[in-house]
Amino acid sequence: MSEGYLLDIALILLSTKFFGIITKKFKLPQVVGALVAGVIMGPAVLNIVHESDFISKVAELGVIVLMFNAGLESNIEQLKSAGKDLVIIALLGVLVPLVGCFLIASIFNPHISNRTVLMQNIFVGAVFTATSVSITVETLREMGKMSMKSANAVLGAAIVDDVMGIIVLTVITSITDPKISIVKVLGKVAAFFVVSIIAGMVVSKLFGKWVEKYNIDKRRFVIAAFVVCLLLSYSADTFFGVADITGAYIAGLILSRNKETDYLSRRFDTLSYILLTPIFFASIGIDIKIPHMGMTTVIITLSLAFMALITKIIGCGIGAKVCGYNKNEVLQVGVGMIPRGEVALVIASKGMKMNMMNDMFLTPIIITVIIAAISAPILLKFAYAKNDSGVEKVVNKPIEN
């Protein structure tokens, strides 16, 4: 491996910090700066830093640690009590964008009486079903809002949302590929959560006893916790077909009830802040290659972006309202579920490989993912900044530059 990756890391860290300071001056979350830094430093603008296997792997580890720490900081009692609510929020958060973006695709790619065209448009809708909650997590952590009811609703609903996204993709691909069994996939997803619950009870109990017995060198706890995180992430993806970040989040939940949770969270927060999180968010921008866009592409992009954002807010917001959340929490939940990321791009890639994604939608999908990723932290800032009477609230102190 060439030592050039060292320069890439240095440039990424420097640029994300620089743009983070700028966005903070405008009272925007620093994660917006990291996303912008990736776009500017990457092929889309300056073409200085390029995607590589090393950056991709570090970025993958970054989102795993980010979601693990989110699990550690989550209020598991609130998640338990809101179980039914999370399903309702996630279900509407999947169905409304699926239908809305399908309708937009059908405007530009009509003749849906043709089965191929119909499937192409359904794939566009499927792309925007899954939420990339990592962006929301970092923004909420930066604002000190992770313990709020609406934040827990977003995190929990995003996990259910991820599972539903897998189901949607499976159903669609099974229509064109008879080798894929819907029943088998649903069984594996169910098995994952059953195994996670059982493993969670055992690991949590053993870890708690170990903490009490060897409460001398706390660094051992960090290593052990990281091993649990990596093993569950690997198992989720490899054996059950569930996203590795879902496994990481559940690993955090499993360990969130021991007395050293705060210590673990601080250590992983440091690791994430110094290296992993900046690289992960910058990598989203670095991966973007914006080609020459004609007027048709611009119109499709704007239409898809508007529909992708508004349908998540409406779908998840209605779900939250039905479940008894107040008007501020309804907005916070809806906005928190806006971001799309790696899952959207994976579904789009799957559609292209199966020849079930019309080429005209690929560039608009990529740009919409960027728009959603950048707009969500900005909207979250406003959603959490006002109380019911519209008066500005004092937010917790963010991570210092």
Coordinates of C-alpha atoms in Angstrom, one line a residue, residues 73-377:
E73 CA -26.3 6.4 24.7
S74 CA -29.9 5.3 23.9
N75 CA -32.5 5.0 26.6
I76 CA -33.4 1.3 26.4
E77 CA -36.5 1.7 28.6
Q78 CA -37.9 4.3 26.3
L79 CA -37.3 2.0 23.3
K80 CA -39.1 -0.8 25.1
S81 CA -42.1 1.3 26.0
A82 CA -42.3 2.7 22.5
G83 CA -42.0 -0.7 20.6
K84 CA -45.4 -0.5 18.8
D85 CA -44.9 3.2 18.1
L86 CA -41.6 2.5 16.4
V87 CA -43.2 0.0 14.0
I88 CA -45.9 2.5 13.1
I89 CA -43.5 5.3 12.5
A90 CA -41.1 3.1 10.4
L91 CA -43.9 1.5 8.4
L92 CA -45.4 4.9 7.3
G93 CA -41.8 6.1 6.8
V94 CA -41.2 3.4 4.3
L95 CA -44.6 3.3 2.5
V96 CA -45.1 7.0 1.9
P97 CA -41.7 7.6 0.3
L98 CA -42.0 4.4 -1.7
V99 CA -45.3 5.5 -3.2
G100 CA -44.3 9.2 -3.6
C101 CA -41.0 8.6 -5.3
F102 CA -42.6 5.9 -7.5
L103 CA -45.1 8.5 -8.7
I104 CA -42.4 11.0 -9.5
A105 CA -40.5 8.3 -11.5
S106 CA -43.6 7.4 -13.3
I107 CA -44.0 11.0 -14.5
F108 CA -40.6 10.9 -16.2
N109 CA -40.7 7.2 -17.1
P110 CA -44.4 6.6 -18.1
H111 CA -46.0 3.6 -19.8
I112 CA -46.1 1.6 -16.5
S113 CA -48.4 -0.9 -18.2
N114 CA -45.1 -2.3 -19.4
R115 CA -43.8 -4.6 -16.7
T116 CA -40.1 -3.5 -17.1
V117 CA -41.0 0.2 -16.8
L118 CA -43.2 -0.5 -13.8
M119 CA -40.3 -2.3 -12.0
Q120 CA -37.9 0.5 -12.9
N121 CA -40.1 3.0 -11.2
I122 CA -40.8 0.8 -8.2
F123 CA -37.0 0.5 -7.8
V124 CA -36.7 4.3 -7.6
G125 CA -39.3 4.3 -4.9
A126 CA -37.5 1.5 -3.0
V127 CA -34.2 3.5 -3.1
F128 CA -35.7 6.2 -0.8
T129 CA -37.3 3.9 1.8
A130 CA -34.4 3.3 4.1
T131 CA -33.1 6.0 6.4
S132 CA -29.3 6.6 6.9
V133 CA -29.6 7.4 10.6
S134 CA -25.8 7.9 11.2
I135 CA -26.0 11.5 10.0
T136 CA -28.9 12.2 12.4
V137 CA -27.1 10.4 15.2
E138 CA -24.0 12.6 14.9
T139 CA -26.1 15.7 14.7
L140 CA -28.2 14.8 17.8
R141 CA -25.0 13.9 19.7
E142 CA -23.4 17.2 18.7
M143 CA -26.5 19.1 20.0
G144 CA -26.7 17.0 23.1
K145 CA -30.2 15.7 22.3
M146 CA -29.5 11.9 22.2
S147 CA -31.5 11.2 25.4
M148 CA -34.7 13.0 24.3
K149 CA -37.9 11.0 23.5
S150 CA -37.9 12.0 19.8
A151 CA -34.2 11.0 19.4
N152 CA -34.9 7.6 20.8
A153 CA -37.9 7.3 18.5
V154 CA -35.8 8.1 15.5
L155 CA -33.1 5.6 16.4
G156 CA -35.5 2.8 17.2
A157 CA -37.7 3.5 14.1
A158 CA -34.5 3.6 11.9
I159 CA -33.7 0.1 13.0
V160 CA -37.2 -1.1 12.1
D161 CA -37.0 1.0 9.0
D162 CA -33.7 -0.8 8.0
V163 CA -35.4 -4.2 8.4
M164 CA -38.4 -3.1 6.3
G165 CA -36.0 -1.7 3.7
I166 CA -34.5 -5.2 3.4
I167 CA -37.9 -6.7 3.1
V168 CA -38.9 -4.2 0.4
L169 CA -35.7 -4.9 -1.6
T170 CA -36.2 -8.6 -1.2
V171 CA -39.8 -8.6 -2.4
I172 CA -38.9 -6.5 -5.4
T173 CA -35.8 -8.6 -6.4
S174 CA -37.8 -11.8 -5.8
I175 CA -40.2 -10.7 -8.5
T176 CA -37.4 -10.7 -11.1
D177 CA -35.2 -13.4 -9.5
P178 CA -37.1 -16.6 -8.5
K179 CA -34.0 -17.9 -6.7
I180 CA -34.5 -15.5 -3.9
S181 CA -37.0 -16.7 -1.2
I182 CA -39.0 -14.1 0.6
V183 CA -39.9 -16.5 3.4
K184 CA -36.3 -17.4 3.9
V185 CA -35.1 -13.8 4.2
L186 CA -37.9 -12.9 6.6
G187 CA -37.0 -15.9 8.7
K188 CA -33.4 -14.9 8.8
V189 CA -34.3 -11.3 9.9
A190 CA -36.6 -12.7 12.6
A191 CA -33.9 -15.1 13.7
F192 CA -31.4 -12.3 14.0
F193 CA -33.6 -10.4 16.5
V194 CA -34.4 -13.5 18.5
V195 CA -30.7 -14.4 18.7
S196 CA -29.9 -10.7 19.6
I197 CA -32.4 -10.7 22.5
I198 CA -31.0 -14.0 23.9
A199 CA -27.4 -13.0 23.4
G200 CA -28.2 -9.6 24.8
M201 CA -29.5 -11.0 28.1
V202 CA -26.5 -13.3 28.4
V203 CA -23.7 -10.9 27.4
S204 CA -25.2 -8.0 29.4
K205 CA -25.2 -10.1 32.6
L206 CA -21.7 -11.5 32.0
F207 CA -20.3 -8.1 31.2
G208 CA -21.9 -6.6 34.3
K209 CA -20.4 -9.3 36.5
W210 CA -17.0 -8.8 34.8
V211 CA -17.1 -5.1 35.4
E212 CA -17.8 -5.6 39.1
K213 CA -15.0 -8.2 39.5
Y214 CA -12.2 -6.5 37.5
N215 CA -12.9 -2.8 38.2
I216 CA -9.2 -1.9 38.1
D217 CA -8.0 -1.4 34.5
K218 CA -11.0 0.0 32.7
R219 CA -9.3 -0.2 29.3
R220 CA -10.1 -3.9 29.3
F221 CA -13.8 -3.0 29.2
V222 CA -13.3 -0.8 26.1
I223 CA -11.6 -3.7 24.2
A224 CA -14.2 -6.2 25.3
A225 CA -17.0 -3.9 24.3
F226 CA -15.5 -3.3 20.9
V227 CA -15.1 -7.0 20.3
V228 CA -18.8 -7.5 21.1
C229 CA -19.7 -4.7 18.7
L230 CA -17.6 -6.1 15.9
L231 CA -18.8 -9.7 16.4
L232 CA -22.5 -8.7 16.4
S233 CA -22.0 -6.4 13.4
Y234 CA -20.3 -9.2 11.4
S235 CA -22.8 -11.8 12.4
A236 CA -25.8 -9.5 11.5
D237 CA -24.4 -9.0 8.0
T238 CA -22.9 -12.4 7.3
F239 CA -25.4 -14.8 8.8
F240 CA -28.7 -13.0 8.8
G241 CA -28.5 -10.5 5.9
V242 CA -29.2 -7.6 8.3
A243 CA -27.1 -4.4 8.0
D244 CA -23.9 -4.4 10.0
I245 CA -24.8 -1.0 11.5
T246 CA -28.0 -2.5 12.9
G247 CA -25.8 -5.1 14.7
A248 CA -23.6 -2.4 16.0
Y249 CA -26.5 -0.4 17.4
I250 CA -28.0 -3.5 19.1
A251 CA -24.5 -4.3 20.6
G252 CA -24.5 -0.8 22.1
L253 CA -28.0 -1.3 23.5
I254 CA -26.9 -4.6 25.0
L255 CA -24.1 -2.9 26.9
S256 CA -25.9 0.3 27.7
R257 CA -27.2 -0.9 31.1
N258 CA -23.9 -1.5 32.9
K259 CA -22.4 1.0 35.3
E260 CA -19.4 1.7 33.1
T261 CA -21.6 2.8 30.1
D262 CA -20.6 6.5 30.5
Y263 CA -16.9 5.5 30.5
L264 CA -17.3 3.4 27.4
S265 CA -19.2 6.1 25.6
R266 CA -16.6 8.7 26.3
R267 CA -13.8 6.5 25.0
F268 CA -15.6 5.5 21.8
D269 CA -16.6 9.2 21.4
T270 CA -13.0 10.2 21.4
L271 CA -12.0 7.5 18.9
S272 CA -14.9 8.5 16.7
Y273 CA -14.3 12.3 16.9
I274 CA -10.6 12.1 16.2
L275 CA -10.5 9.9 13.2
L276 CA -13.5 7.7 12.2
T277 CA -16.4 10.0 12.0
P278 CA -14.7 12.7 9.9
I279 CA -13.6 10.1 7.4
F280 CA -17.0 8.5 7.3
F281 CA -18.9 11.6 6.5
A282 CA -16.2 13.0 4.2
S283 CA -16.3 9.7 2.3
I284 CA -19.9 10.3 1.4
G285 CA -18.9 13.4 -0.5
I286 CA -15.7 11.9 -1.9
D287 CA -17.7 9.1 -3.5
I288 CA -19.8 11.6 -5.5
K289 CA -19.0 12.2 -9.1
I290 CA -21.4 14.7 -10.6
P291 CA -21.5 14.5 -14.4
H292 CA -22.7 17.1 -16.8
M293 CA -26.4 17.6 -16.2
G294 CA -29.0 18.5 -18.8
M295 CA -32.2 20.4 -18.0
T296 CA -34.2 17.1 -17.8
T297 CA -31.8 15.7 -15.3
V298 CA -32.0 18.9 -13.2
I299 CA -35.8 18.7 -13.2
I300 CA -35.9 15.0 -12.2
T301 CA -33.3 15.7 -9.5
L302 CA -35.3 18.6 -8.0
S303 CA -38.5 16.6 -8.2
L304 CA -37.1 13.5 -6.5
A305 CA -35.2 15.5 -3.9
F306 CA -38.4 17.4 -2.9
M307 CA -40.5 14.2 -2.8
A308 CA -37.8 12.2 -0.9
L309 CA -37.6 14.8 1.8
I310 CA -41.3 15.7 2.2
T311 CA -42.5 12.1 2.2
K312 CA -40.2 11.1 5.0
I313 CA -41.4 14.1 7.1
I314 CA -45.0 13.4 6.3
G315 CA -44.9 9.6 6.7
C316 CA -42.9 9.5 9.9
G317 CA -44.6 12.6 11.2
I318 CA -48.1 11.1 10.8
G319 CA -46.8 7.9 12.5
A320 CA -45.5 10.0 15.4
K321 CA -48.7 12.0 15.6
V322 CA -50.8 8.8 15.7
C323 CA -48.6 7.5 18.5
G324 CA -49.3 10.6 20.6
Y325 CA -46.1 12.7 20.1
N326 CA -46.6 16.4 20.5
K327 CA -46.2 18.7 17.5
N328 CA -42.5 19.5 18.1
E329 CA -41.7 15.8 18.5
V330 CA -43.6 15.0 15.3
L331 CA -41.4 17.5 13.4
Q332 CA -38.3 16.2 15.1
V333 CA -39.0 12.6 14.2
G334 CA -40.0 13.4 10.6
V335 CA -36.9 15.5 10.0
G336 CA -34.6 13.0 11.8
M337 CA -35.7 10.2 9.4
I338 CA -34.8 12.3 6.2
P339 CA -31.2 11.3 5.5
R340 CA -30.5 8.6 2.9
G341 CA -27.1 7.2 2.4
E342 CA -25.3 3.9 1.7
V343 CA -28.5 1.8 1.7
A344 CA -30.1 4.0 -1.0
L345 CA -27.0 3.7 -3.1
V346 CA -26.8 -0.1 -2.6
I347 CA -30.4 -0.5 -3.7
A348 CA -29.8 1.7 -6.8
S349 CA -26.7 -0.3 -7.6
K350 CA -28.6 -3.5 -7.2
G351 CA -31.2 -2.2 -9.6
M352 CA -28.6 -1.2 -12.2
K353 CA -27.0 -4.7 -12.0
M354 CA -30.3 -6.3 -12.6
N355 CA -31.1 -3.9 -15.4
M356 CA -34.1 -2.8 -13.4
M357 CA -33.0 0.8 -12.9
N358 CA -33.4 3.4 -15.8
D359 CA -30.1 5.2 -16.4
M360 CA -31.9 8.6 -16.3
F361 CA -32.5 8.2 -12.5
L362 CA -29.0 7.3 -11.4
T363 CA -27.5 10.8 -11.2
P364 CA -30.7 12.3 -9.6
I365 CA -30.6 9.6 -7.0
I366 CA -27.0 10.3 -6.1
I367 CA -27.6 14.0 -5.9
T368 CA -30.8 13.6 -3.9
V369 CA -28.8 11.5 -1.4
I370 CA -26.4 14.4 -1.0
I371 CA -29.2 16.9 -0.6
A372 CA -30.9 14.8 2.0
A373 CA -27.6 14.2 3.9
I374 CA -26.8 17.9 4.0
S375 CA -30.3 19.3 4.6
A376 CA -31.2 16.9 7.5
P377 CA -28.7 18.3 10.0

